[in-house]
Coordinates of C-alpha atoms and ligand atoms in Angstrom, one line a residue:
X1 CA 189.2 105.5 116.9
X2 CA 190.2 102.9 119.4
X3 CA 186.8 103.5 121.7
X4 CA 184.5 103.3 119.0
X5 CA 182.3 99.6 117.9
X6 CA 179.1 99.7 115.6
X7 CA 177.8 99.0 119.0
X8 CA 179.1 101.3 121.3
X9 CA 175.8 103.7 120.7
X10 CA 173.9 101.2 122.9
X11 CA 175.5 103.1 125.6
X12 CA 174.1 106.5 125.3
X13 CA 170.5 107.1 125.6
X14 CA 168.6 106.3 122.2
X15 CA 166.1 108.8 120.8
X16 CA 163.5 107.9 118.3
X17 CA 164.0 104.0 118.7
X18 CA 160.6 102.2 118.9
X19 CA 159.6 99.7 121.5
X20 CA 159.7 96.0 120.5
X21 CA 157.4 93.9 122.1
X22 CA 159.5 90.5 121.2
X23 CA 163.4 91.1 121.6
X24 CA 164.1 88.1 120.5
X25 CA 162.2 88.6 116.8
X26 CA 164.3 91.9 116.4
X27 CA 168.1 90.1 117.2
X28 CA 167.0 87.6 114.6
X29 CA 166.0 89.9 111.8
X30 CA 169.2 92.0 112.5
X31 CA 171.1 88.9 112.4
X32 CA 169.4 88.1 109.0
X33 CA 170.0 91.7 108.1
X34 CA 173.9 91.9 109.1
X35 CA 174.8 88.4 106.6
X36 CA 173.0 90.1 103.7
X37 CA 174.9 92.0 101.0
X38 CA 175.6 95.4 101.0
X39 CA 173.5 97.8 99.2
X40 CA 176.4 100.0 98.0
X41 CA 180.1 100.0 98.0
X42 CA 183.0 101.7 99.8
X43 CA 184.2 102.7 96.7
X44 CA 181.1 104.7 95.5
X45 CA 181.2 106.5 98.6
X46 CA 184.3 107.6 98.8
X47 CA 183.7 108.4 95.1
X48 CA 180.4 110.6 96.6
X49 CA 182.7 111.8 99.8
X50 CA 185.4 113.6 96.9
X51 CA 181.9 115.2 95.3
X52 CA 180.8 116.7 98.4
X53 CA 184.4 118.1 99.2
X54 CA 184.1 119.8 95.9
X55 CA 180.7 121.1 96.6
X56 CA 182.4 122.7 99.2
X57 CA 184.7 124.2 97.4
X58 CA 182.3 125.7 95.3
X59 CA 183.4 123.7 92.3
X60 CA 179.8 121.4 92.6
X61 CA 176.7 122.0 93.9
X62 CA 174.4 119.2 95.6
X63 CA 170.8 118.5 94.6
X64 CA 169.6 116.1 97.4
X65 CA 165.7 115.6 97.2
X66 CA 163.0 112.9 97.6
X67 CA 160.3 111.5 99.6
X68 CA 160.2 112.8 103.1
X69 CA 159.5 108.5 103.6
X70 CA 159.6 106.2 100.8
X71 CA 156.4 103.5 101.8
X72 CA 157.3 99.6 100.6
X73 CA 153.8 100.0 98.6
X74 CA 155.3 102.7 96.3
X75 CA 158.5 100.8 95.9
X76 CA 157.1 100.7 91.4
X77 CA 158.7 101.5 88.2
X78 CA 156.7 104.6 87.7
X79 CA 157.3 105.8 91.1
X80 CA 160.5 105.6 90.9
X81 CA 161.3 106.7 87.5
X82 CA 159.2 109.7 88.1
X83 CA 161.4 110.8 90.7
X84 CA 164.6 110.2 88.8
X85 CA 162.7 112.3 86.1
X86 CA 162.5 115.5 88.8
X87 CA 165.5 115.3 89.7
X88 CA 167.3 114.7 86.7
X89 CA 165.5 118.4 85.0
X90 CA 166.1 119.8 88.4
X91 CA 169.8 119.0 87.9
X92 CA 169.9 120.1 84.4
X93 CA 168.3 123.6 84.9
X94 CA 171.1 123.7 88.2
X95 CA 173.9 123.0 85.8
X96 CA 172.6 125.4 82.9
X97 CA 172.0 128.3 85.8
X98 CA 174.6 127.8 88.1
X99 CA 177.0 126.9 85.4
X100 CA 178.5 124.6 88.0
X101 CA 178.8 120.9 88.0
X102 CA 175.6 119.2 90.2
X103 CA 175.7 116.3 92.3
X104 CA 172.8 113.9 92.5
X105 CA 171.7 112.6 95.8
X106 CA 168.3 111.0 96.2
X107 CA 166.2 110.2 99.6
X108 CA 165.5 107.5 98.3
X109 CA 166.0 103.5 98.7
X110 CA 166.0 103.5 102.2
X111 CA 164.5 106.5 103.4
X112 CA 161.9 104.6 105.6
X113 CA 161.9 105.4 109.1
X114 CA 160.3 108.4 110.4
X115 CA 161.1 110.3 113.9
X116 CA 157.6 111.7 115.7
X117 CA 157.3 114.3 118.2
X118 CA 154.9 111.7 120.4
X119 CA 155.1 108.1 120.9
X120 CA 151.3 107.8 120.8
X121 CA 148.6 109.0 118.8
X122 CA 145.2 109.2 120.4
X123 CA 141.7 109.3 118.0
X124 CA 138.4 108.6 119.7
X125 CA 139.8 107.5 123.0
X126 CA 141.8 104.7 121.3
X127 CA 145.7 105.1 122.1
X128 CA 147.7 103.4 119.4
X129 CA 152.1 104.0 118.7
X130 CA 152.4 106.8 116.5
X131 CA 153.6 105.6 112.8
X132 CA 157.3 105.5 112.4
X133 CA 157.8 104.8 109.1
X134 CA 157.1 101.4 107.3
X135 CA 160.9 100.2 108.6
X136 CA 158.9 100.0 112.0
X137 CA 155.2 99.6 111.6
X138 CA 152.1 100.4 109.2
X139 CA 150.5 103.9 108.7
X140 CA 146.7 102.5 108.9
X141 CA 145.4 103.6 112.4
X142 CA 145.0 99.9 113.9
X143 CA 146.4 98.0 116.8
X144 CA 147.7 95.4 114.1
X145 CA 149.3 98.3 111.8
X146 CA 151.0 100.3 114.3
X147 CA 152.8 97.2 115.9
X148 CA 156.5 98.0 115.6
X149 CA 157.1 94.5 113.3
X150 CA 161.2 93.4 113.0
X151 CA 160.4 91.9 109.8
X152 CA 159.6 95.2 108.4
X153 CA 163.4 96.0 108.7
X154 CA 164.0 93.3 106.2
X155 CA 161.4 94.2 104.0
X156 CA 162.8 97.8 104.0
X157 CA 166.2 96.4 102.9
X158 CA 164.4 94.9 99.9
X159 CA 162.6 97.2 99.1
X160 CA 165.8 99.3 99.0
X161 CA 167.9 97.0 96.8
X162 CA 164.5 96.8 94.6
X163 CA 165.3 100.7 93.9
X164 CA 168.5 101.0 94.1
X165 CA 168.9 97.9 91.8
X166 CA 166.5 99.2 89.1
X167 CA 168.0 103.0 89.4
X168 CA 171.6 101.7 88.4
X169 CA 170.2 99.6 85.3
X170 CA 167.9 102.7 84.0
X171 CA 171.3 104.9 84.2
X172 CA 173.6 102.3 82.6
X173 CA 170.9 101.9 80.1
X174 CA 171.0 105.6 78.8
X175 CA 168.2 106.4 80.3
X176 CA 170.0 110.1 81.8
X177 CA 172.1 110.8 78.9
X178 CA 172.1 114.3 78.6
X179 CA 171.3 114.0 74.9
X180 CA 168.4 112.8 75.3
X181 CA 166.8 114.6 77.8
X182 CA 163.6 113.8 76.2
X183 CA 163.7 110.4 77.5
X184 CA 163.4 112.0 81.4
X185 CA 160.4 114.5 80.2
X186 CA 157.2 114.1 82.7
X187 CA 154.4 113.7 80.4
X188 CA 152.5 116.6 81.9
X189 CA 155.7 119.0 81.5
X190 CA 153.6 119.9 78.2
X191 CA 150.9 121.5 80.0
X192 CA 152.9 123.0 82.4
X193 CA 153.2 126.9 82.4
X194 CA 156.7 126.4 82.6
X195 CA 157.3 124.3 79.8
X196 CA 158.8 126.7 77.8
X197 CA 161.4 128.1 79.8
X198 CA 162.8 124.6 80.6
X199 CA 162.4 123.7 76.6
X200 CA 164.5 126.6 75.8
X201 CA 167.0 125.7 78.8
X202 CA 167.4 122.0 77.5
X203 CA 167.5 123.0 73.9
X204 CA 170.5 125.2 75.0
X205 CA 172.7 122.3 76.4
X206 CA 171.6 120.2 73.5
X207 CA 173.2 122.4 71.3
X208 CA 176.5 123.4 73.6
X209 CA 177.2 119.6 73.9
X210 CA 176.6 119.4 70.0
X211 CA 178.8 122.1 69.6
X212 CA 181.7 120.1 72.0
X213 CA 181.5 117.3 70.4
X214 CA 181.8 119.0 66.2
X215 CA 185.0 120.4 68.4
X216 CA 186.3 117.5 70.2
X217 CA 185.4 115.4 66.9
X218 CA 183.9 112.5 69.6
X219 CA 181.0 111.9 71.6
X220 CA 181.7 113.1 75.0
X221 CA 180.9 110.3 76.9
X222 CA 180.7 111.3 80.3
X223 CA 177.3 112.8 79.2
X224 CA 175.8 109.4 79.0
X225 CA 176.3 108.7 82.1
X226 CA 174.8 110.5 85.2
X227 CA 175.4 109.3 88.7
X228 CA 172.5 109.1 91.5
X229 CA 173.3 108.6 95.0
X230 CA 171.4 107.1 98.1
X231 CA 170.9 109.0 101.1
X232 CA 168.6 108.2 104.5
X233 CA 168.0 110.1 107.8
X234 CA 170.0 107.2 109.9
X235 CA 167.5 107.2 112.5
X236 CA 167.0 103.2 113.3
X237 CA 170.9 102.2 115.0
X238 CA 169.6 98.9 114.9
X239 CA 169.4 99.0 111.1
X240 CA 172.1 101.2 110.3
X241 CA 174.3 98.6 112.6
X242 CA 173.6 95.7 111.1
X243 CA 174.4 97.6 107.5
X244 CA 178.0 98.8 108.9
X245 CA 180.9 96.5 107.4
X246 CA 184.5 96.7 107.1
X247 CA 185.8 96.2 103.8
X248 CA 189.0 94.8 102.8
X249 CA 192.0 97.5 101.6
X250 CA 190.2 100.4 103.5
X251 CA 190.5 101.2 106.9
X252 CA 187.5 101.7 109.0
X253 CA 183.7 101.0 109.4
X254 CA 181.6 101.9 106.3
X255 CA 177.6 101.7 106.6
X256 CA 176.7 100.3 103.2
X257 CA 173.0 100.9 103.1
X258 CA 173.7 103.8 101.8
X259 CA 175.9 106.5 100.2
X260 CA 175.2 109.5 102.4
X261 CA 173.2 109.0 105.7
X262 CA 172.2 112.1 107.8
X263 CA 171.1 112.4 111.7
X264 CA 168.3 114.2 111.9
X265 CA 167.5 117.0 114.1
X266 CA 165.7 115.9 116.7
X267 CA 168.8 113.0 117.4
X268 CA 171.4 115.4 117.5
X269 CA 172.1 115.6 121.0
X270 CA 175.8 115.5 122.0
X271 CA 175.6 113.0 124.5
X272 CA 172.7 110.3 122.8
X273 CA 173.1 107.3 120.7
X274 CA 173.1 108.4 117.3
X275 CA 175.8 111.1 117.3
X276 CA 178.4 108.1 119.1
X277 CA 177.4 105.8 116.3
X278 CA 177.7 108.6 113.2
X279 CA 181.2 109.8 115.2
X280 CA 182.6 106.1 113.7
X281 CA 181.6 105.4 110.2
X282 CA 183.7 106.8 107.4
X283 CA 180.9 107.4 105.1
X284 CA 180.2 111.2 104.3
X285 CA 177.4 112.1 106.6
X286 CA 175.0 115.0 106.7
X287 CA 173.9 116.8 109.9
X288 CA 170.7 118.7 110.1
X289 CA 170.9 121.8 112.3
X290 CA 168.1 123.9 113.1
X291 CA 166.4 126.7 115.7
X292 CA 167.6 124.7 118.6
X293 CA 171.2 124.2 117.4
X294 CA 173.2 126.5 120.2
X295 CA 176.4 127.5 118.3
X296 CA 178.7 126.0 121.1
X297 CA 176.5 122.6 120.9
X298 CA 177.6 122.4 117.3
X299 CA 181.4 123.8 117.7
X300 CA 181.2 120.3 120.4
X301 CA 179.6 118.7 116.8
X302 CA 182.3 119.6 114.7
X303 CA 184.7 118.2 117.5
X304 CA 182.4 114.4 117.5
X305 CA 181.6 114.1 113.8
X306 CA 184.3 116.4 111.9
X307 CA 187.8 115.5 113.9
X308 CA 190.0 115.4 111.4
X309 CA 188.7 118.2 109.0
X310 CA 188.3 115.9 106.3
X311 CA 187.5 117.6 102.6
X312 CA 183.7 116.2 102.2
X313 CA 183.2 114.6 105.3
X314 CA 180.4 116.7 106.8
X315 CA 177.5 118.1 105.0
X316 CA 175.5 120.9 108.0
X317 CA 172.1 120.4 106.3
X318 CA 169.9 124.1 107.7
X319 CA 166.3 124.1 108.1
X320 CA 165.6 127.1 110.2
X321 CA 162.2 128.6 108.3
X322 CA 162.3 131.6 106.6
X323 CA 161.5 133.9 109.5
X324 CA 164.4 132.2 111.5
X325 CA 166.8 131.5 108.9
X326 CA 168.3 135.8 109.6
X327 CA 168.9 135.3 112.9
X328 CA 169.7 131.9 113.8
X329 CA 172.1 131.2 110.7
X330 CA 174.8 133.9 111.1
X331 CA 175.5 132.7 114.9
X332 CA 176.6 129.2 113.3
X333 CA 178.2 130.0 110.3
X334 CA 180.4 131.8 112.7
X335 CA 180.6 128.5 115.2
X336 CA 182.6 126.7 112.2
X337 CA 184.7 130.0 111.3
X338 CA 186.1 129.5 114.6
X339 CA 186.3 125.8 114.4
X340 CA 188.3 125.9 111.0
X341 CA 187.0 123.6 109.8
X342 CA 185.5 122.9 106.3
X343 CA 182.1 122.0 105.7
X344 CA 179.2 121.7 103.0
X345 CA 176.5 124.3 103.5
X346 CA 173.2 122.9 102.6
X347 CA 169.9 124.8 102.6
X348 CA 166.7 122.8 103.4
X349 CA 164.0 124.9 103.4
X350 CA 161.0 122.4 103.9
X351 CA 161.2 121.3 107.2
X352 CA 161.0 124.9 109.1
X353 CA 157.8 125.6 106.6
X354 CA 155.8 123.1 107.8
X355 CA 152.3 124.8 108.5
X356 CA 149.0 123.6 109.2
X357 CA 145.8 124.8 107.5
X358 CA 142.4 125.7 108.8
X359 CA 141.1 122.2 108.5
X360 CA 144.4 120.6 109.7
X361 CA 146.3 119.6 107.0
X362 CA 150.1 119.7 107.0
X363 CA 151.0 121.9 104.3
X364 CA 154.2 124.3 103.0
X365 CA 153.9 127.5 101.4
X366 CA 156.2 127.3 98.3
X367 CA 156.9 131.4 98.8
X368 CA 158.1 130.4 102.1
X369 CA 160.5 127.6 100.6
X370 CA 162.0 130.1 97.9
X371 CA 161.9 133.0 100.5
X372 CA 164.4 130.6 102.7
X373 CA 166.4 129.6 100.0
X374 CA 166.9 133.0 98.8
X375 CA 167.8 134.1 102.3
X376 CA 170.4 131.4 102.6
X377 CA 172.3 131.9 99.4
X378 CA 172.6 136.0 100.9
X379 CA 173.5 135.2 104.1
X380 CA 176.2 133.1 103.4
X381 CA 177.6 135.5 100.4
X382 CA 177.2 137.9 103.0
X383 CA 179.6 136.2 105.5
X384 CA 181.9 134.8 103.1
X385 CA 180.9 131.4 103.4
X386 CA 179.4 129.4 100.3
X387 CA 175.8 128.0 99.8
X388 CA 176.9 124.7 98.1
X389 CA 173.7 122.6 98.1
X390 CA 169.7 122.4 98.6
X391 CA 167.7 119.8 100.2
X392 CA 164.2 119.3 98.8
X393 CA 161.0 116.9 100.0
X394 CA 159.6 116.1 96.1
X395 CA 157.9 113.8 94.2
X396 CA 158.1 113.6 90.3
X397 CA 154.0 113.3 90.9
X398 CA 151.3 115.8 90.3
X399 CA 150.4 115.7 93.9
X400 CA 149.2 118.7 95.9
X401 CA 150.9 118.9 99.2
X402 CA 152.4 122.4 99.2
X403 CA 150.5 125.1 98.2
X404 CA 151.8 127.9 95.9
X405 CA 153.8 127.9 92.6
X406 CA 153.0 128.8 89.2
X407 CA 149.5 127.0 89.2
X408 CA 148.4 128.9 92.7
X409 CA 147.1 125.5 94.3
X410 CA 145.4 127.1 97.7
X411 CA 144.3 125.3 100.8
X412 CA 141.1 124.4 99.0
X413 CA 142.7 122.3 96.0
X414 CA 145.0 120.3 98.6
X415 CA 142.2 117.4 99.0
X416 CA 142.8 116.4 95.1
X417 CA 145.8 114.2 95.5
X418 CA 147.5 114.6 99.0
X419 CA 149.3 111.7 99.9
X420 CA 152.0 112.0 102.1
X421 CA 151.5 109.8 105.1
X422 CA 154.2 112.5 106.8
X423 CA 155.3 115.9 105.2
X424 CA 154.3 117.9 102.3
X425 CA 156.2 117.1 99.3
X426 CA 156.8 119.5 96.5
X427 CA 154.9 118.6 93.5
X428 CA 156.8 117.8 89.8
X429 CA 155.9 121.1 88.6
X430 CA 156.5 123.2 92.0
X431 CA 160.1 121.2 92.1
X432 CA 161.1 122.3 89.2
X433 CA 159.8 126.1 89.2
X434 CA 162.0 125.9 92.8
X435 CA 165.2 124.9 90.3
X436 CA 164.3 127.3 87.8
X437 CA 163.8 130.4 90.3
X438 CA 167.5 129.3 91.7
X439 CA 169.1 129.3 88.5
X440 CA 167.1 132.9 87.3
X441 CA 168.8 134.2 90.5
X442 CA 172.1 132.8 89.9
X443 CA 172.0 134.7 85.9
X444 CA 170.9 137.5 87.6
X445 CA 173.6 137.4 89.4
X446 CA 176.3 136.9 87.1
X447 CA 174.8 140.3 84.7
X448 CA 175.2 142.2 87.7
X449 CA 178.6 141.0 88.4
X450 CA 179.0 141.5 84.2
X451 CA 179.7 138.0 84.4
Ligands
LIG501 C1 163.2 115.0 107.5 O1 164.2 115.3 106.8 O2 162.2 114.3 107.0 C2 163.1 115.4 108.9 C3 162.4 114.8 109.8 O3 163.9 116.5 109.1 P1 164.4 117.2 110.4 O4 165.2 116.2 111.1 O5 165.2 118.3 109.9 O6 163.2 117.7 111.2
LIG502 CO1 160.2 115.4 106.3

């Protein structure tokens, strides 16, 4: 790629980029940035890249999931072991129902910056910058807070390698051996009205892996030892540049602040900055493609991002809605048919449920999320292609963000413990209902079949 720098994005027009008010405070802090250590290695994503391509195939099946923005303040031990928790049942209950392998990917250490559909927020006649994520400035309505600050970039970094840092030692540690699946219970799974459905799941592999290992005569060791993956919407080029290294034996640019970095839909413009820098780095990268994605738009995608069809290269992340998801997906599944080209399918049905309710909150209906999942797994079975992955905005919390689920939280019972600076987050218990409803559907699929 002879016309391509980590640079060459400042060319094309830059969406989403906030406004610095001292240029020379920003080059520092991404000079500071670009000397600091990597956050993850080439190897590991190659190692994720090889996942995805069997995801694909339809030998894996991709559990991405997280905070729709991590905040530096929540960067704790029960924060983030709580989300490992969710997504480590999630995972269980995926492998157990889809009886496939499941790849881990988490939006999480360094999911921090935020695109907005306004660059300024008004309240009471006082115009502030709307809040782009803590990578860029604070949440709190105030002059002071919603300052774009460079240093924040740094802290951001930290904060990531805080996360990531304490993730790898909790998995080396044991701490998501499948034996033990006890160890990853929420304390409030208990009182859960789906308790006993995932008891009786996890009891299952229990005794399959016991059974193994009487077989094999060994411990199967690969069961110690789950992998987690990092994954951010690559929104801030200045960031992500400073994070894009070569590395020696490997050809090409990596970006090392993470595993699996997405563009987000409202950067995915052909011509504009973030596509030109994505086009270069040889991580596996996700695209997210939506209502407004015109089927020749992305056919000119696939041309940018996916050149050289390469297995697990690009992940097409859909978030359509569930009243859009009939007729807008069919027009792009064939867009790559005629493209040849292979790509992971991932279903995201948060961000084309985003509702508000009569008072104004931001909320998600969780029938509307499994109604849009449900529809994607048809459609593509329906046109020959292969649903291969989901993409889920959770906490391992008892928040109450979306409404729905087994416990019927309405519009009223929202106010208890909403916290979400941005979108509505599926709650512990909602998350895993979601991962139990896909694997119901998935054995009810395979008795049909007389699988
Ligand atoms: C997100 O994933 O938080 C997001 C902003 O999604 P999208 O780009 O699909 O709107
Ligand atoms: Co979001």
């Amino acid at each position: 790629m002879t016309d391509w720098t980590p640079d060459s994005w400042r060319a094309k027009p830059a969406e989403q980029q906030p406004a610095y008010r001292d240029p020379a405070a920003l080059r520092r802090a991404v000079e500071q940035l670009a000397e600091l250590p990597p956050l993850v290695t080439s190897w590991e994503v190659e190692a994720l890249k090889e996942q995805l391509a069997a995801a694909a195939r339809g030998e894996a099946f991709l559990l991405q999931g997280g905070d729709c923005a991590e905040t530096l303040d929540e960067c704790s031990s029960g924060a983030i072991t709580a989300k490992l928790k969710i997504l480590l049942q999630m995972s269980v209950v995926l492998v157990w129902g889809l009886r496939t392998r499941v790849v881990r990917v988490g939006r999480f250490a360094g999911q921090y910056a935020k695109p907005r559909s306004a660059d300024f927020e008004e309240i009471g006649g006082v115009r502030l910058p709307t809040y782009r994520g803590d990578l860029v400035n604070g949440a709190a309505f105030t002059a002071a807070d919603r300052e774009p600050d460079p240093q924040r970039l740094l802290r951001g970094y930290e904060r990531s390698a805080l996360t990531i840092n304490f993730i790898r030692a909790l998995v080396d540690g044991g701490f998501a051996d499948l034996h033990h699946p006890e160890y990853w219970d929420l304390g409030f799974v208990e009182h859960s009205p789906l308790a006993a459905e995932y008891r009786r799941m996890v009891a299952g592999i229990g005794e399959s892996l016991r059974f193994m290992e009487t077989l094999a005569g060994r411990a199967v060791a690969e069961m110690r030892r789950v992998d987690f993956y990092t994954s951010h919407e690559g929104l801030h080029l200045e960031y992500e540049q400073a994070h894009t290294r070569r590395v020696p034996r490997r050809a090409g640019w990596y970006n090392l602040s993470t595993h699996f970095p997405w563009i987000g839909l409202r950067t995915s413009d052909t011509e504009g900055a973030h596509v030109e820098y994505f086009r270069g780095i040889a991580n596996p990268i996700g695209l997210k493609v939506g209502p407004g994605t015109a089927p020749d738009r992305l056919a000119r995608l696939l041309d940018l991002l996916h050149p050289h069809d390469e297995p697990g290269r690009l992940t097409l992340i859909h978030r359509f809605g569930a009243g859009k998801i009939e007729a807008a997906l069919p027009p792009l599944i064939e867009a790559v048919a005629k493209s040849g080209k292979r790509v992971l399918w991932v279903c995201d049905p948060m961000h084309g449920n985003t509702i508000a309710t009569a008072s104004g909150r931001k909320t998600r209906r969780f029938d509307h999320i499994l109604d849009e999942l449900e529809r994607a797994f048809d459609i593509h079975a329906a046109h020959g292609t292969l649903l291969g992955g989901v993409h889920f905005e959770l906490t391992g919390e008892n928040v109450t963000e979306c409404v729905g689920g087994a416990r019927g939280l309405t519009d009223d019972g929202l106010g208890a413990d909403y916290r979400s600076q941005v979108d509505p987050r599926l709650n512990y218990e909602q998350a895993l209902e979601m991962a139990l409803a896909i694997a119901r559907r998935a054995g009810a699929g395979r008795a049909a079949r007389g699988g």
